[in-house]
């Protein structure tokens, strides 16, 4: 494989491993104390008004009515319509919607190119188009157009709206700027070197089958490398919210599992055996005392202020 | 302050900048109130700290001091404080020191896109006239910048992308105060498309200051959880005083309802251990009294406990300190276990609900796992069972319901109080918004008990302003004094805030709006008690 292919593979690996590492980090953090926030989407008919099982007298004696479908519906609505932004931040909604739909299309395109690179796939009915052509080009064009317009609109609003500008960090501008560079390179490749995406499909196939095309055109190579760079950087940014959201919603906002029949006792017992080093005088954590000890032993008298 | 000089809006970076104060309240930009309250000059509710007091404590954020934070005597002390803050950042992100909140905190720190979808949901930010320092993301970004600079894994790239912020005593003091300009209502979290929890950031900042630097609101710590753990109640009531007071309430109730009312004490094996916020006993005795009337009339097997802590359901640690929180929660459960009651029913105290029912849930294992239930479904089941003879015409006056954040947003208890009100209050109407989208009363997260220096000005002018407007809007067209009106407020801290808010704006005199609990309305509608349980007097 050539240098470009090797670098591309490494960047993509960085993306996958970076995301995995971050997701595993969240998933393996200690069980947190309950901190749910209503409405909780799996509360069946109660979810519509934000109610919970706590509304029932002797709730612990009754079976919980949990609707996973409710969770899926809520998340799907959020992903597909950006409902919260539409409701609470209307000026940002259309730019954000265009941007996200553009990205959805582009990620789907990437997945399609990868799928089409698997030997034999393109010989299946209709899937021959994954080797490039008008349909694929239209797909890429639509995705790029939506993403570019959305990104420009978001950048404009972040720059021109004084409140939003003040509340932005350097990272917010950097991400939008980086994406615009990626989109510009992608446009250059699509409109110049590879208008039917045949070369891109061949490039991807070459990587997947370890039989790279001889030498990709400069514009395509630049686009591929920039996409790769962006993806490799993504796990280090707040843009991992595309999977972080699973944790924030499902593992925090909707985590309402009650501690019935000692369900969590063993896990909590281990957590309470962890050492405490908070050093305010009323705690006196020394890195040796455990949570169980500081919570149950007499309270140290002194207080700094 | 109404003639506050228009200054350039404050950014996160400015937090460390010398300015006195950095962002004073702009009284001309506060959320407008409907007539006739638009005529109440905000200046009349603003209390400027004296120069002498300002010299003693730091009020450099907005001219308000909630914490009485003294300036360091010398550079060495400043250095010690700053180093303690840096150490605390590491502990906040440690799986040993903060296992209970590490995952939600890490997710929140990592994922904010600064889209500001949360901003309009914050009643404080809106009511202040959109002052930048009260923006939900503002204090979160201060924390993010400090973590990027001094936290675990800090590096140059993180610093550059997060944005700069100098850490000195001014930054520290303002950040500590900033953590006390949010009521932890979590409306911002509800609005966030990603699930970022700026309310949690407030909670974690307060923990950092309390657990590492020993800095917290005196009302929540010294005369709050510390007093409760040593004496039994933050009111200072010992068991003997408590019993005296409740005996007095029983006598008063007997006289009001026309038959003997007796509160049972320490009944082993009772079906219900009722736990009140002890502040009710002193400030609103008609509330625990009404509970006793209902329990007795419904034939419930119940008891109060005179054991230390069990007669005060409060747990102020919920707002600022996990260790104090755990200490109190364990004591509460321990008493219920010893009494062998079938369940704990928590009275009209919102934060006690969240503390004992939700946040402490996983800590209370084994035989400490005594079931906990809210008063709301419990009373709804009594009202709907027909155990009480009710005459709703006795409540023939406009009533609206304030949903305490800790009942609605934190526990999802929305319908039970409404099921009751529909049966007993023919002129009940909703506020807008309500239920899980309600506005905080402005006294949440301990604000209702905090009045030191000029903090009450903040509560009345800013944190409670959106709620006041909601109440007034709910009674639009009837705001004159000729029609008595009732804000049903089933939470002690919310009642404290309504009391102060209504007093400050003269709401009772101008509009005859009374606040009170749900149980008082129920007893007021009971056909077999003397009419007129609710006394239309402001207190």
mmCIF file of C-alpha atoms in Angstrom, chain B residues 18-160:
data_model
loop_
_atom_site.group_PDB
_atom_site.id
_atom_site.type_symbol
_atom_site.label_atom_id
_atom_site.label_comp_id
_atom_site.label_asym_id
_atom_site.label_seq_id
_atom_site.Cartn_x
_atom_site.Cartn_y
_atom_site.Cartn_z
ATOM 1 C CA UNK B 18 -10.064 42.966 38.749
ATOM 2 C CA UNK B 19 -13.371 44.813 38.809
ATOM 3 C CA UNK B 20 -15.572 45.617 41.747
ATOM 4 C CA UNK B 21 -18.025 44.132 41.115
ATOM 5 C CA UNK B 22 -17.535 42.288 37.848
ATOM 6 C CA UNK B 23 -21.174 42.217 36.822
ATOM 7 C CA UNK B 24 -23.554 44.168 39.038
ATOM 8 C CA UNK B 25 -27.257 43.445 38.737
ATOM 9 C CA UNK B 26 -28.766 45.652 36.088
ATOM 10 C CA UNK B 27 -32.090 46.562 37.627
ATOM 11 C CA UNK B 28 -33.348 48.144 34.412
ATOM 12 C CA UNK B 29 -33.160 44.860 32.561
ATOM 13 C CA UNK B 30 -34.962 42.548 34.945
ATOM 14 C CA UNK B 31 -37.838 40.443 33.638
ATOM 15 C CA UNK B 32 -40.882 42.736 33.489
ATOM 16 C CA UNK B 33 -43.764 41.954 35.835
ATOM 17 C CA UNK B 34 -47.443 42.471 35.007
ATOM 18 C CA UNK B 35 -49.337 45.459 36.403
ATOM 19 C CA UNK B 36 -49.557 46.606 39.108
ATOM 20 C CA UNK B 37 -46.259 44.975 40.022
ATOM 21 C CA UNK B 38 -44.488 46.756 37.196
ATOM 22 C CA UNK B 39 -44.672 49.762 39.482
ATOM 23 C CA UNK B 40 -42.633 48.116 42.244
ATOM 24 C CA UNK B 41 -39.242 49.770 41.828
ATOM 25 C CA UNK B 42 -36.508 47.129 41.864
ATOM 26 C CA UNK B 43 -34.324 49.631 43.690
ATOM 27 C CA UNK B 44 -36.631 49.311 46.684
ATOM 28 C CA UNK B 45 -35.776 45.595 46.901
ATOM 29 C CA UNK B 46 -32.058 45.987 46.384
ATOM 30 C CA UNK B 47 -29.887 46.090 49.466
ATOM 31 C CA UNK B 48 -26.426 47.444 48.811
ATOM 32 C CA UNK B 49 -23.739 45.986 51.037
ATOM 33 C CA UNK B 50 -22.060 48.597 53.162
ATOM 34 C CA UNK B 51 -18.510 49.572 52.305
ATOM 35 C CA UNK B 52 -17.451 48.238 55.662
ATOM 36 C CA UNK B 53 -19.005 44.850 54.920
ATOM 37 C CA UNK B 54 -17.560 44.817 51.424
ATOM 38 C CA UNK B 55 -14.148 45.308 52.951
ATOM 39 C CA UNK B 56 -14.705 42.211 55.071
ATOM 40 C CA UNK B 57 -16.166 39.753 52.582
ATOM 41 C CA UNK B 58 -15.838 39.177 48.875
ATOM 42 C CA UNK B 59 -18.727 40.443 46.776
ATOM 43 C CA UNK B 60 -16.712 40.984 43.636
ATOM 44 C CA UNK B 61 -18.911 38.882 41.375
ATOM 45 C CA UNK B 62 -22.128 40.871 41.363
ATOM 46 C CA UNK B 63 -22.105 42.907 44.544
ATOM 47 C CA UNK B 64 -23.735 40.061 46.466
ATOM 48 C CA UNK B 65 -22.219 37.748 49.041
ATOM 49 C CA UNK B 66 -23.867 34.429 49.809
ATOM 50 C CA UNK B 67 -20.802 32.881 51.397
ATOM 51 C CA UNK B 68 -19.169 35.552 53.557
ATOM 52 C CA UNK B 69 -15.912 34.631 51.933
ATOM 53 C CA UNK B 70 -13.030 36.513 53.490
ATOM 54 C CA UNK B 71 -10.177 37.684 51.342
ATOM 55 C CA UNK B 72 -6.835 36.005 52.030
ATOM 56 C CA UNK B 73 -4.634 37.784 54.535
ATOM 57 C CA UNK B 74 -1.493 37.358 52.476
ATOM 58 C CA UNK B 75 -0.163 35.828 49.254
ATOM 59 C CA UNK B 76 0.652 32.603 51.077
ATOM 60 C CA UNK B 77 -2.964 32.119 52.036
ATOM 61 C CA UNK B 78 -4.089 32.899 48.521
ATOM 62 C CA UNK B 79 -1.621 30.330 47.236
ATOM 63 C CA UNK B 80 -2.948 27.744 49.691
ATOM 64 C CA UNK B 81 -6.521 28.327 48.562
ATOM 65 C CA UNK B 82 -5.618 28.186 44.890
ATOM 66 C CA UNK B 83 -3.650 24.963 45.381
ATOM 67 C CA UNK B 84 -6.577 23.465 47.286
ATOM 68 C CA UNK B 85 -8.858 24.290 44.391
ATOM 69 C CA UNK B 86 -6.476 22.622 41.960
ATOM 70 C CA UNK B 87 -6.336 19.546 44.178
ATOM 71 C CA UNK B 88 -10.113 19.515 44.346
ATOM 72 C CA UNK B 89 -10.370 19.450 40.569
ATOM 73 C CA UNK B 90 -8.477 16.190 40.550
ATOM 74 C CA UNK B 91 -10.676 14.741 43.263
ATOM 75 C CA UNK B 92 -13.855 15.691 41.418
ATOM 76 C CA UNK B 93 -12.603 13.582 38.545
ATOM 77 C CA UNK B 94 -11.398 10.705 40.668
ATOM 78 C CA UNK B 95 -13.202 7.360 40.738
ATOM 79 C CA UNK B 96 -12.388 7.068 44.447
ATOM 80 C CA UNK B 97 -13.346 10.522 45.636
ATOM 81 C CA UNK B 98 -16.325 11.121 43.400
ATOM 82 C CA UNK B 99 -17.577 7.742 42.282
ATOM 83 C CA UNK B 100 -21.143 8.800 42.952
ATOM 84 C CA UNK B 101 -21.174 11.461 40.255
ATOM 85 C CA UNK B 102 -18.094 10.808 38.132
ATOM 86 C CA UNK B 103 -19.876 9.465 35.077
ATOM 87 C CA UNK B 104 -22.506 12.246 34.815
ATOM 88 C CA UNK B 105 -19.819 14.839 35.477
ATOM 89 C CA UNK B 106 -17.368 13.510 32.892
ATOM 90 C CA UNK B 107 -20.125 13.304 30.289
ATOM 91 C CA UNK B 108 -21.155 16.876 30.981
ATOM 92 C CA UNK B 109 -17.617 18.231 30.929
ATOM 93 C CA UNK B 110 -16.866 16.455 27.665
ATOM 94 C CA UNK B 111 -19.877 17.189 25.502
ATOM 95 C CA UNK B 112 -21.180 20.749 25.591
ATOM 96 C CA UNK B 113 -21.283 22.309 22.113
ATOM 97 C CA UNK B 114 -22.186 25.757 23.459
ATOM 98 C CA UNK B 115 -25.261 25.901 21.279
ATOM 99 C CA UNK B 116 -27.046 27.826 24.054
ATOM 100 C CA UNK B 117 -30.207 25.781 23.687
ATOM 101 C CA UNK B 118 -30.230 25.695 27.487
ATOM 102 C CA UNK B 119 -30.021 29.440 27.994
ATOM 103 C CA UNK B 120 -33.649 30.440 27.561
ATOM 104 C CA UNK B 121 -34.746 27.612 29.842
ATOM 105 C CA UNK B 122 -32.951 29.179 32.812
ATOM 106 C CA UNK B 123 -35.304 31.417 34.826
ATOM 107 C CA UNK B 124 -32.377 33.125 36.522
ATOM 108 C CA UNK B 125 -30.621 34.017 33.285
ATOM 109 C CA UNK B 126 -33.880 35.272 31.791
ATOM 110 C CA UNK B 127 -35.029 37.169 34.867
ATOM 111 C CA UNK B 128 -31.669 38.887 35.241
ATOM 112 C CA UNK B 129 -32.017 40.403 31.782
ATOM 113 C CA UNK B 130 -29.668 37.789 30.357
ATOM 114 C CA UNK B 131 -26.636 38.690 32.432
ATOM 115 C CA UNK B 132 -23.739 36.633 31.071
ATOM 116 C CA UNK B 133 -22.504 35.424 34.444
ATOM 117 C CA UNK B 134 -25.839 33.700 35.085
ATOM 118 C CA UNK B 135 -25.881 31.923 31.721
ATOM 119 C CA UNK B 136 -26.095 28.160 32.430
ATOM 120 C CA UNK B 137 -22.938 27.439 30.435
ATOM 121 C CA UNK B 138 -20.916 30.220 32.045
ATOM 122 C CA UNK B 139 -19.965 28.509 35.287
ATOM 123 C CA UNK B 140 -19.643 25.188 33.476
ATOM 124 C CA UNK B 141 -17.108 26.720 31.121
ATOM 125 C CA UNK B 142 -15.180 28.160 34.020
ATOM 126 C CA UNK B 143 -14.878 24.636 35.372
ATOM 127 C CA UNK B 144 -13.980 23.244 31.931
ATOM 128 C CA UNK B 145 -11.207 25.786 31.526
ATOM 129 C CA UNK B 146 -9.821 25.043 34.975
ATOM 130 C CA UNK B 147 -9.921 21.306 34.306
ATOM 131 C CA UNK B 148 -8.228 21.789 30.938
ATOM 132 C CA UNK B 149 -5.486 23.758 32.671
ATOM 133 C CA UNK B 150 -5.078 22.047 36.041
ATOM 134 C CA UNK B 151 -7.144 18.867 35.985
ATOM 135 C CA UNK B 152 -6.033 15.296 35.302
ATOM 136 C CA UNK B 153 -4.537 14.999 31.821
ATOM 137 C CA UNK B 154 -4.292 18.763 31.349
ATOM 138 C CA UNK B 155 -2.226 19.761 28.341
ATOM 139 C CA UNK B 156 -1.531 22.683 26.057
ATOM 140 C CA UNK B 157 -3.935 21.596 23.341
ATOM 141 C CA UNK B 158 -6.801 21.214 25.800
ATOM 142 C CA UNK B 159 -6.021 24.631 27.252
ATOM 143 C CA UNK B 160 -5.953 26.261 23.851
#
